[in-house]
mmCIF file of N, CA, C and O in Angstrom:
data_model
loop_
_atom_site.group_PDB
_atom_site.id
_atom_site.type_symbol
_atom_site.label_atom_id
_atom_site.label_comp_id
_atom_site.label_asym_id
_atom_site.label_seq_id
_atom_site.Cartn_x
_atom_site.Cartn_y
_atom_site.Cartn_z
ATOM 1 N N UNK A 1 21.994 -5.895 15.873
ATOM 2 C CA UNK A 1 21.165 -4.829 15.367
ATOM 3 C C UNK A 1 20.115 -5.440 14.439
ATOM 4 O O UNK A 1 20.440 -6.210 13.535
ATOM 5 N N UNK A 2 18.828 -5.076 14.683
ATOM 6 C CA UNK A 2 17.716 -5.256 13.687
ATOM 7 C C UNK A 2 17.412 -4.287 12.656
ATOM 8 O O UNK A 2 17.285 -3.115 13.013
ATOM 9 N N UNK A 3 17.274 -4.589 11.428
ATOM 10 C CA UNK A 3 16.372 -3.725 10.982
ATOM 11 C C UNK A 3 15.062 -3.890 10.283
ATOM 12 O O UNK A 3 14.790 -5.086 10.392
ATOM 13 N N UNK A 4 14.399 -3.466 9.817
ATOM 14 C CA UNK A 4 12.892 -3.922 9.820
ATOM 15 C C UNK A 4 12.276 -2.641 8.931
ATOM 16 O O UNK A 4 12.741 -1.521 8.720
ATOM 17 N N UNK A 5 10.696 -3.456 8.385
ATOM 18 C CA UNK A 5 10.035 -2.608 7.553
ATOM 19 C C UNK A 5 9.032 -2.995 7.379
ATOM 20 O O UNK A 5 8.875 -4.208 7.239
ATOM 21 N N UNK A 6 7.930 -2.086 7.317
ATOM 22 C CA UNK A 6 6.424 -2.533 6.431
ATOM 23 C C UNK A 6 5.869 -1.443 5.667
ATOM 24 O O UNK A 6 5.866 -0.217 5.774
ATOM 25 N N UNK A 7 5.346 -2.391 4.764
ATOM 26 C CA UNK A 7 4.610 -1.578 3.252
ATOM 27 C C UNK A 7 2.929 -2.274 3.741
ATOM 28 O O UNK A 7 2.447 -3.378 3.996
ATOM 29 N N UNK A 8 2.548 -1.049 3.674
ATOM 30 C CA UNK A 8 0.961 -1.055 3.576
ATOM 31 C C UNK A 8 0.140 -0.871 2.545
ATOM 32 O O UNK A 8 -0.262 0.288 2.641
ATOM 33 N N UNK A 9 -0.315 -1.369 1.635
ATOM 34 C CA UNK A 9 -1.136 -0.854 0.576
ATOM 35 C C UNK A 9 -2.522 -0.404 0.934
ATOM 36 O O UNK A 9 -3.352 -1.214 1.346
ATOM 37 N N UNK A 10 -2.733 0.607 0.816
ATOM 38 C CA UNK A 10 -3.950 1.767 1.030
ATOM 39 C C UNK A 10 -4.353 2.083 -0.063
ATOM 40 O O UNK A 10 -3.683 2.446 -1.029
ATOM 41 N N UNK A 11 -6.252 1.879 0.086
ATOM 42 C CA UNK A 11 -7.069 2.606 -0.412
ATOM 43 C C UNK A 11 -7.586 3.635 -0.016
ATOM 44 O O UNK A 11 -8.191 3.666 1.056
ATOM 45 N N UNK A 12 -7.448 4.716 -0.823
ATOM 46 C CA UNK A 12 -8.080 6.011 0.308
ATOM 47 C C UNK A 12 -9.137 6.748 -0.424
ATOM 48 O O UNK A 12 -9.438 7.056 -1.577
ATOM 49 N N UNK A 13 -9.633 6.909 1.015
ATOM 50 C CA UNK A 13 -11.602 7.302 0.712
ATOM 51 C C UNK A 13 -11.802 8.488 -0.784
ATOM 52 O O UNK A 13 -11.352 8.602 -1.925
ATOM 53 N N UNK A 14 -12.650 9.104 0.021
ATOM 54 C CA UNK A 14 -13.024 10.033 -1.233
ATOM 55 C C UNK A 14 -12.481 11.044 -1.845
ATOM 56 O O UNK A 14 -12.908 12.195 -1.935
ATOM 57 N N UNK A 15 -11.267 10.459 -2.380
ATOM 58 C CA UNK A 15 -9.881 11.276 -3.104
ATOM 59 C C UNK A 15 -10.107 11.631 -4.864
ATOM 60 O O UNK A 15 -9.835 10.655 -5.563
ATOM 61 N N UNK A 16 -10.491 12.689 -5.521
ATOM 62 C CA UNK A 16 -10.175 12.831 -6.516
ATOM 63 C C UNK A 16 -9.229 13.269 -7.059
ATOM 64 O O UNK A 16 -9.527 13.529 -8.225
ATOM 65 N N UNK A 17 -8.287 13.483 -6.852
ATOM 66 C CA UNK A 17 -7.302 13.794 -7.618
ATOM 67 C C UNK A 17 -5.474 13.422 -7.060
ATOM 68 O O UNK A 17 -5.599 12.705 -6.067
ATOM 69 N N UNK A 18 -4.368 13.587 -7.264
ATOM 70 C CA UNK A 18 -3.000 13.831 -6.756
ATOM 71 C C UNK A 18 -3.081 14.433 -5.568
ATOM 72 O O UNK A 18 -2.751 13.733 -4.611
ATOM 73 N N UNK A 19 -3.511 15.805 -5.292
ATOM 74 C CA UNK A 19 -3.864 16.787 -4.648
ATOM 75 C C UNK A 19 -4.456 16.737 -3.450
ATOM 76 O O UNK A 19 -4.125 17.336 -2.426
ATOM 77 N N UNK A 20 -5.471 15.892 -3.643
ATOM 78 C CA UNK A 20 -6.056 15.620 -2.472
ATOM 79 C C UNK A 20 -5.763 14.085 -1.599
ATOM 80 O O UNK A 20 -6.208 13.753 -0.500
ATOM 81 N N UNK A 21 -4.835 13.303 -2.552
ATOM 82 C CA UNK A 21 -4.386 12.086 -2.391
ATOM 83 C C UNK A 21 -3.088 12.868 -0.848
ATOM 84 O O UNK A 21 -2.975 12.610 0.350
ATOM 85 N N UNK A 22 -2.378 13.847 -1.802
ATOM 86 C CA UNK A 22 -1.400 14.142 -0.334
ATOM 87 C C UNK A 22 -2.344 14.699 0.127
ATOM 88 O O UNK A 22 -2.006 13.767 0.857
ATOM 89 N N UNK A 23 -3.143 15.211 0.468
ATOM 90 C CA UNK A 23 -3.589 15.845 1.909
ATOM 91 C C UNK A 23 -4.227 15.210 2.855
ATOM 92 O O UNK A 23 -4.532 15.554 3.997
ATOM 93 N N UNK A 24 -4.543 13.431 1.764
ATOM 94 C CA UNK A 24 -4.765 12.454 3.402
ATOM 95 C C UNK A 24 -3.093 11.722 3.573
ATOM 96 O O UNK A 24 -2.682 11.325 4.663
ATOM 97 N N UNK A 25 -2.331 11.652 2.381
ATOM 98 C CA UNK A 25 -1.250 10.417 2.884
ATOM 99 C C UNK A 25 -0.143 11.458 3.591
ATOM 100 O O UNK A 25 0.985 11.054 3.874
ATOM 101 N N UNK A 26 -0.603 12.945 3.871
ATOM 102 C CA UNK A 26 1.133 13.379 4.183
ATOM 103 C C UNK A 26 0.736 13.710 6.168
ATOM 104 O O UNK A 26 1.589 13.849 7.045
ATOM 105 N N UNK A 27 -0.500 13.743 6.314
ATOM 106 C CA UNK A 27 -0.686 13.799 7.743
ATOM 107 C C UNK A 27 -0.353 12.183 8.484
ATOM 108 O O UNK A 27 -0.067 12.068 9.675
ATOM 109 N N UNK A 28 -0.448 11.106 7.602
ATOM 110 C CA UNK A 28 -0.493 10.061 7.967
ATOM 111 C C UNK A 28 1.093 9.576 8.513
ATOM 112 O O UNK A 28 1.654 9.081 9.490
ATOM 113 N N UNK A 29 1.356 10.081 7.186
ATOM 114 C CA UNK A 29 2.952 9.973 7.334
ATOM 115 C C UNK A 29 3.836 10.530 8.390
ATOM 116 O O UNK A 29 4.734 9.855 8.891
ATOM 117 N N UNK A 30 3.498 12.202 8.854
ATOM 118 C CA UNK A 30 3.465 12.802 10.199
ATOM 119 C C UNK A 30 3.292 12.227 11.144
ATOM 120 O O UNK A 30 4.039 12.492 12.086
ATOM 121 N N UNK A 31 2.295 11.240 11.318
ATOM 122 C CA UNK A 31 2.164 11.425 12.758
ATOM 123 C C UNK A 31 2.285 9.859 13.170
ATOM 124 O O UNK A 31 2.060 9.522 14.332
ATOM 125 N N UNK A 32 2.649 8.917 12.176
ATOM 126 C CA UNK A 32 3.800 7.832 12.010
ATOM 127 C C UNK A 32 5.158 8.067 12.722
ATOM 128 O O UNK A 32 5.783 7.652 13.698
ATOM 129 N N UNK A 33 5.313 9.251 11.370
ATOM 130 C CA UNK A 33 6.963 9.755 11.744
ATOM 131 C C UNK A 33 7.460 10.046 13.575
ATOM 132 O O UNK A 33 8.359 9.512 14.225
ATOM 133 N N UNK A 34 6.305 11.245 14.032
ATOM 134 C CA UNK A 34 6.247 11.709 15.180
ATOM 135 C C UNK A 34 6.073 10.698 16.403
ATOM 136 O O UNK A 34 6.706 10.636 17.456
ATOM 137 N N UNK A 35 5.178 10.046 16.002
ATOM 138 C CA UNK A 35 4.545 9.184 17.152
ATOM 139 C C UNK A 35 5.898 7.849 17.551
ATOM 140 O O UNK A 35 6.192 7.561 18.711
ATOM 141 N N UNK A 36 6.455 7.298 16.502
ATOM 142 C CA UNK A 36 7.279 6.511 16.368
ATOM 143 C C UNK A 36 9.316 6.652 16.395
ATOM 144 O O UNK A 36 10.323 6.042 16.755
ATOM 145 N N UNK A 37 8.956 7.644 15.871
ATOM 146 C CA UNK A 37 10.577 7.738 15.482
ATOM 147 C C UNK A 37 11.137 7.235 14.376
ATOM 148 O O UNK A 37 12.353 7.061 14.294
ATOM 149 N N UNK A 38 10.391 6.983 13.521
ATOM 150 C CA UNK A 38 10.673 5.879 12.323
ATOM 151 C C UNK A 38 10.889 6.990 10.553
ATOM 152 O O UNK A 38 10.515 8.130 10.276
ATOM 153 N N UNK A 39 11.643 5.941 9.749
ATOM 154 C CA UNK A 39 11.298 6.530 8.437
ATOM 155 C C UNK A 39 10.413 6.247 7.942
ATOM 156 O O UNK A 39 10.125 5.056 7.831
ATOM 157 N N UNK A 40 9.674 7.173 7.474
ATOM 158 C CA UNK A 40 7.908 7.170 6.925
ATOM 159 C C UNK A 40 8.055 7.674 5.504
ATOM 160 O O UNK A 40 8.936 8.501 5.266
ATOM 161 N N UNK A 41 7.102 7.154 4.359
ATOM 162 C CA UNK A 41 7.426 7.800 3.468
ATOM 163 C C UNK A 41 6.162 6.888 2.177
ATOM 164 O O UNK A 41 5.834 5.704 2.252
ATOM 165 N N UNK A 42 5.762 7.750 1.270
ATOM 166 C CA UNK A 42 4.695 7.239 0.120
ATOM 167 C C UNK A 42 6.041 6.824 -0.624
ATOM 168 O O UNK A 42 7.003 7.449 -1.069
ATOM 169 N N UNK A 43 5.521 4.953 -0.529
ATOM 170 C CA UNK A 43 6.656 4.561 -1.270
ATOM 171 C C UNK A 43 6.245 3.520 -2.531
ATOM 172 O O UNK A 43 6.858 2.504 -2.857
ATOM 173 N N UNK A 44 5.059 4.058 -3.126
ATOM 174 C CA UNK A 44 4.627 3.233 -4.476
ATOM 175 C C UNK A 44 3.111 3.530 -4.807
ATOM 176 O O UNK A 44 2.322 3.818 -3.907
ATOM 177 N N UNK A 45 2.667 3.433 -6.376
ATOM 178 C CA UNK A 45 1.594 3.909 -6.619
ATOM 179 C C UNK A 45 1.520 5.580 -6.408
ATOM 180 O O UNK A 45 0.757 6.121 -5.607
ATOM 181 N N UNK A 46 2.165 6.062 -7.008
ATOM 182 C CA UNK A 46 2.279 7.469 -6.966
ATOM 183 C C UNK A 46 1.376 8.232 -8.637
ATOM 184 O O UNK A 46 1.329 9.452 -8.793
ATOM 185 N N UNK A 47 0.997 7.623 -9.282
ATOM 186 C CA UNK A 47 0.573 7.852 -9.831
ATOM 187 C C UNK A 47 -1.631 7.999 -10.267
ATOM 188 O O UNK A 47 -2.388 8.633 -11.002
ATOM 189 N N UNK A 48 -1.699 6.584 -8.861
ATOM 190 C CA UNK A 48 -3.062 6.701 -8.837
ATOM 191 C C UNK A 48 -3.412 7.411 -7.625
ATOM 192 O O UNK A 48 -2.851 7.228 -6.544
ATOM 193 N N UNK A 49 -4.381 8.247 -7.841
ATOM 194 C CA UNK A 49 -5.040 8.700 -6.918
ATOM 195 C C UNK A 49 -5.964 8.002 -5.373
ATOM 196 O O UNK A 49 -6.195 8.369 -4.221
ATOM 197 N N UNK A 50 -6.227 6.935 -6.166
ATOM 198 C CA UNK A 50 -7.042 6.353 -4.444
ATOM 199 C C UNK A 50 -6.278 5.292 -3.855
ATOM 200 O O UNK A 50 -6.523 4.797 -2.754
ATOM 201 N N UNK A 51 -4.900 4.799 -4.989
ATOM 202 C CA UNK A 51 -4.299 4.161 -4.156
ATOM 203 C C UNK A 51 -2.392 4.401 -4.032
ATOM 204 O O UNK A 51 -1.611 4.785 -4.903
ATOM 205 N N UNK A 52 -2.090 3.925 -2.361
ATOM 206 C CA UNK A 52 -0.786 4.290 -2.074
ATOM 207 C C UNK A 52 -0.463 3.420 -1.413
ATOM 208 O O UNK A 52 -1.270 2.647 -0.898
ATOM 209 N N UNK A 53 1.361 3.311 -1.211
ATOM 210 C CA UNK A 53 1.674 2.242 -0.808
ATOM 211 C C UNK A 53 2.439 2.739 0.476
ATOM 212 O O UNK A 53 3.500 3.117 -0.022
ATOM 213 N N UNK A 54 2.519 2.922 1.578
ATOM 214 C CA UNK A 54 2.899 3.587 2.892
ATOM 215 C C UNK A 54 4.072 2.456 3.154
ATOM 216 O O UNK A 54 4.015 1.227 3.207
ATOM 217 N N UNK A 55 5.136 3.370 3.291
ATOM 218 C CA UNK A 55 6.771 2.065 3.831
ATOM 219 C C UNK A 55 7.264 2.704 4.918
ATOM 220 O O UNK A 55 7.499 3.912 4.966
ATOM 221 N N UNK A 56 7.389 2.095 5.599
ATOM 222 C CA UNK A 56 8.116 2.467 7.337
ATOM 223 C C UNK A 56 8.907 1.673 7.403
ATOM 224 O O UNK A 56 8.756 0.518 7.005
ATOM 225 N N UNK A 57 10.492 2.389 8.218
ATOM 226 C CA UNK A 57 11.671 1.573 8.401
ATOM 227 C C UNK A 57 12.133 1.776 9.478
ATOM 228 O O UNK A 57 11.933 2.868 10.009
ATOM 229 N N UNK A 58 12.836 0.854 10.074
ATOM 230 C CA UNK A 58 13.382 1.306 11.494
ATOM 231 C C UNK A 58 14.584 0.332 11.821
ATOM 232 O O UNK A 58 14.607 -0.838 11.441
ATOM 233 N N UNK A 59 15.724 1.023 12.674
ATOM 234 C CA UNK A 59 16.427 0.176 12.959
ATOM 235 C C UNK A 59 16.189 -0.275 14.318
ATOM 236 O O UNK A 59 15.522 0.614 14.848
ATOM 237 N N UNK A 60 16.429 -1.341 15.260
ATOM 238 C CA UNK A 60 16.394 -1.172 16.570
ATOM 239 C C UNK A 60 17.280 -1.917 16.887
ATOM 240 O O UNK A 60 17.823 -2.539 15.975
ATOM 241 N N UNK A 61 17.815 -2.156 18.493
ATOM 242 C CA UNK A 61 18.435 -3.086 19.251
ATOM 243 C C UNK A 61 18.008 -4.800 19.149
ATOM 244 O O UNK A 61 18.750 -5.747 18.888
ATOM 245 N N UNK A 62 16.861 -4.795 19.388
ATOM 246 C CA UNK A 62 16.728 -6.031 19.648
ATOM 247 C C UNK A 62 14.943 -6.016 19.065
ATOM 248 O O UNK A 62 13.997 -5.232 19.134
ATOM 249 N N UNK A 63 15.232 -7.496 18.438
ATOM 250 C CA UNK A 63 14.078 -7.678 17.721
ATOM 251 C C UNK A 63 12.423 -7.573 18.781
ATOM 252 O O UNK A 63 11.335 -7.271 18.290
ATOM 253 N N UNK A 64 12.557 -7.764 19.621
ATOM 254 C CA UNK A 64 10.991 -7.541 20.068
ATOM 255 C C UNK A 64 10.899 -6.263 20.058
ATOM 256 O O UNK A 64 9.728 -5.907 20.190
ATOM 257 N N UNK A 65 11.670 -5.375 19.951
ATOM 258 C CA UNK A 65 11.328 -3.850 19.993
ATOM 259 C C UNK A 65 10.794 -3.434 18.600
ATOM 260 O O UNK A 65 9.714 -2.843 18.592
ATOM 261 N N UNK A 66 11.511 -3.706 17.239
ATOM 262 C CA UNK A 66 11.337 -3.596 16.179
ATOM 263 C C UNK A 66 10.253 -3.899 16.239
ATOM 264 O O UNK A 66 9.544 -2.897 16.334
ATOM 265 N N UNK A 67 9.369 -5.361 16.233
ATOM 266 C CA UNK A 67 8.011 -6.350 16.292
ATOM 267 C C UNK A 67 7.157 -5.128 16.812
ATOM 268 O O UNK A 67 6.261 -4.648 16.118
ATOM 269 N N UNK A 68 7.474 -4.652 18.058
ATOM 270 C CA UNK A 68 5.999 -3.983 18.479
ATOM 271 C C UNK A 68 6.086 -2.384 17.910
ATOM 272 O O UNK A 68 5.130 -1.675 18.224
ATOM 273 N N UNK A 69 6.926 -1.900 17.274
ATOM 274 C CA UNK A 69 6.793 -0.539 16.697
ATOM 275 C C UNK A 69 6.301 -1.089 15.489
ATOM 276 O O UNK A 69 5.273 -0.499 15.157
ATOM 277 N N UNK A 70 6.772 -2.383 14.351
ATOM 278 C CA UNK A 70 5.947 -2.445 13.062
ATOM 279 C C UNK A 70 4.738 -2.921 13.540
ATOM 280 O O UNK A 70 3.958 -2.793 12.597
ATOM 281 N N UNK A 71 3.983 -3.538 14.757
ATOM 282 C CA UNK A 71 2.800 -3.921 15.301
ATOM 283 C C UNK A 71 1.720 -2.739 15.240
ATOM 284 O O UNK A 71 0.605 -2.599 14.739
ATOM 285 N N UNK A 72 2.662 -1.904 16.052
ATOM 286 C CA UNK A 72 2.031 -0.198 16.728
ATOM 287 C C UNK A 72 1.882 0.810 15.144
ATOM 288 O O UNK A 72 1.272 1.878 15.196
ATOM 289 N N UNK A 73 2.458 0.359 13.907
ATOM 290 C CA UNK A 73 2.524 1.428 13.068
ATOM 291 C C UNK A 73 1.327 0.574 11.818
ATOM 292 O O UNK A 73 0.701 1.143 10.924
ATOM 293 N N UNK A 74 1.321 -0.595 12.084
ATOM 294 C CA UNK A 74 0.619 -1.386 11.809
ATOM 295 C C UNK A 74 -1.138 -0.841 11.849
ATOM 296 O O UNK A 74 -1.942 -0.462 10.997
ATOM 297 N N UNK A 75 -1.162 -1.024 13.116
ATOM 298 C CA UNK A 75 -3.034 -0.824 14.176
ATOM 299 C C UNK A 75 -3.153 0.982 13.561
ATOM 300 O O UNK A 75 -4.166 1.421 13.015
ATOM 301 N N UNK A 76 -1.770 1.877 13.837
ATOM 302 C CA UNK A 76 -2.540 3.171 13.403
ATOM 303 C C UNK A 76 -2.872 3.544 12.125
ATOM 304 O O UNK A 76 -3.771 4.377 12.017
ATOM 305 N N UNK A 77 -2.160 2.961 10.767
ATOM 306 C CA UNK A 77 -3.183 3.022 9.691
ATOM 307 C C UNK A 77 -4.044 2.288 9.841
ATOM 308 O O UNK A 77 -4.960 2.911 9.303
ATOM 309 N N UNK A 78 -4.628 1.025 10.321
ATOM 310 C CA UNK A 78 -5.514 0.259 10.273
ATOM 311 C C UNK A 78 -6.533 1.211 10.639
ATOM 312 O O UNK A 78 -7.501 1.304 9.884
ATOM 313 N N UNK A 79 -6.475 1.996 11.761
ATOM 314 C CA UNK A 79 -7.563 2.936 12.269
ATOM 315 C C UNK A 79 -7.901 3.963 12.083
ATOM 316 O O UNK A 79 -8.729 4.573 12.760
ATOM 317 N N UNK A 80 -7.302 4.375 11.085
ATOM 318 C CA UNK A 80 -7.668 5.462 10.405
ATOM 319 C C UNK A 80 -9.331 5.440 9.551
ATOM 320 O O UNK A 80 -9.623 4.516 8.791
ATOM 321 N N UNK A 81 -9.919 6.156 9.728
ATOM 322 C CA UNK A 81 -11.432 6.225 9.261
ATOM 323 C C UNK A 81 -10.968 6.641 7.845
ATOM 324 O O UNK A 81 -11.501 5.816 7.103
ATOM 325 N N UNK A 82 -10.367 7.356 7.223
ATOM 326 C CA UNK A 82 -10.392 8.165 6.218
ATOM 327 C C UNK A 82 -9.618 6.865 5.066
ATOM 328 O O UNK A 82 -9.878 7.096 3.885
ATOM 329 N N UNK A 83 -8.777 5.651 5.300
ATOM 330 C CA UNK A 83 -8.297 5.359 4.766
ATOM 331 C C UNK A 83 -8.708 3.636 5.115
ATOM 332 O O UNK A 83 -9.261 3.231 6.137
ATOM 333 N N UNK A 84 -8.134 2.599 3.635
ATOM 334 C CA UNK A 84 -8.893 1.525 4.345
ATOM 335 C C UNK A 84 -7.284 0.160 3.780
ATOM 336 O O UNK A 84 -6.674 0.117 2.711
ATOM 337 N N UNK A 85 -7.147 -0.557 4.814
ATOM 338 C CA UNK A 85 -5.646 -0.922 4.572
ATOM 339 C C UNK A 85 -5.614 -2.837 4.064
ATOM 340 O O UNK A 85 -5.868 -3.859 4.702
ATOM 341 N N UNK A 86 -5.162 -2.580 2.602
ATOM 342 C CA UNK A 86 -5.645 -3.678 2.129
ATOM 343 C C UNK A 86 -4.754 -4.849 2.333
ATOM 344 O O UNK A 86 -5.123 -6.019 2.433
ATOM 345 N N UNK A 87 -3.875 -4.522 2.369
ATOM 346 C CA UNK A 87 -2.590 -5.597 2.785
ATOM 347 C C UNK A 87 -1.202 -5.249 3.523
ATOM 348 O O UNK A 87 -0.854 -4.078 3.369
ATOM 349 N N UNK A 88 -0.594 -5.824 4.074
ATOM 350 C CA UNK A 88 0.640 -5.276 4.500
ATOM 351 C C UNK A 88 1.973 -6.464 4.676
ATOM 352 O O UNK A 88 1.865 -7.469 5.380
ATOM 353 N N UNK A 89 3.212 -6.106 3.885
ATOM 354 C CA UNK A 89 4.201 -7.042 3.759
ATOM 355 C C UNK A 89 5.186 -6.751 5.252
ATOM 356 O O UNK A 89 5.756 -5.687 5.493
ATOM 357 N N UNK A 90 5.192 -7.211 5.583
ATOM 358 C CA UNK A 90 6.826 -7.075 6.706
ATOM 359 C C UNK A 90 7.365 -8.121 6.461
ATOM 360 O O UNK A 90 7.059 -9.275 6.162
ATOM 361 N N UNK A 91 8.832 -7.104 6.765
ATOM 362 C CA UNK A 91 10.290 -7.917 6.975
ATOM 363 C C UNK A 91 10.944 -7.839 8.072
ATOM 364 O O UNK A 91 10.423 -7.070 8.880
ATOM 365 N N UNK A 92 12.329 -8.575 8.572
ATOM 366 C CA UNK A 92 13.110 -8.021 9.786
ATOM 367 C C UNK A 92 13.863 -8.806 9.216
ATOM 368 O O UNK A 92 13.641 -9.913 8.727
ATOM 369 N N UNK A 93 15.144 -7.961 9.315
ATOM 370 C CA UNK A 93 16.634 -8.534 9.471
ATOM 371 C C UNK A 93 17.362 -8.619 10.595
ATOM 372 O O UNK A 93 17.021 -7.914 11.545
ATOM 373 N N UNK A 94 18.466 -9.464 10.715
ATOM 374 C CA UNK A 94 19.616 -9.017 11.923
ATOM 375 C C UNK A 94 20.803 -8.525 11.076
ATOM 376 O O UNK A 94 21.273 -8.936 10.015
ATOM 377 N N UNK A 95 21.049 -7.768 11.685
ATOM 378 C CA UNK A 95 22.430 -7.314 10.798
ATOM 379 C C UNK A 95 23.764 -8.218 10.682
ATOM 380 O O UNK A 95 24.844 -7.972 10.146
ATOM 381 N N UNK A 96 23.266 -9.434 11.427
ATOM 382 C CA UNK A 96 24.640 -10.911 11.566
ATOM 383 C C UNK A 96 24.049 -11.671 10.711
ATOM 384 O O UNK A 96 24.621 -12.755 10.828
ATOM 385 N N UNK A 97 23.097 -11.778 9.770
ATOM 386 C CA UNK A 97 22.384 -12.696 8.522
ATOM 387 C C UNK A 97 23.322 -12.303 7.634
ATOM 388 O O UNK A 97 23.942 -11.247 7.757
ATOM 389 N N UNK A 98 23.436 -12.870 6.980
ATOM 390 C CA UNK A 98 24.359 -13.374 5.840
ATOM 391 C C UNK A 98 23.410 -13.777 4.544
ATOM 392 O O UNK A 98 23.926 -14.206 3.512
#
């Protein structure tokens, strides 16, 4: 068993306030969630407005599957017009690592 994750740090466009910060990061998170099957979730920087930290988790069978869903969840914030993606950490485990 794999499991796996990536944190994206996002700048997002023309956000003034909390308020309008979720009404670009919670569609994003949707259609992550939907499109993928994965846990999606604003997981840092909750306090500034233009910036957020997007974490996706997933377990899978076998590691090339994991690779191309954090690949695939990867490219769709990247393409987002509304948002601009400044870095991104991934991990993968096997669940037989020690």
């Amino acid at each position: 068993m794999w499991i796996g994750w990536i944190e994206c740090d996002v700048l997002l466009g023309d956000v003034h306030s909390l308020k309008e910060k979720r009404s670009v990061v919670r569609p994003i998170l949707a259609e992550i969630r939907r499109r993928f099957d994965v846990s999606a979730v604003e997981a840092g920087l909750h306090d500034q407005h233009r910036r957020t930290i997007l974490g996706v988790g997933l377990v899978a069978a076998d590691r090339s599957h994991l690779i191309e869903v954090l690949d695939a969840v990867e490219r769709l914030v990247a393409s987002r017009p509304e948002i601009e993606l400044l870095s991104v950490r991934r991990r993968d485990l096997n669940s037989e690592d020690t």
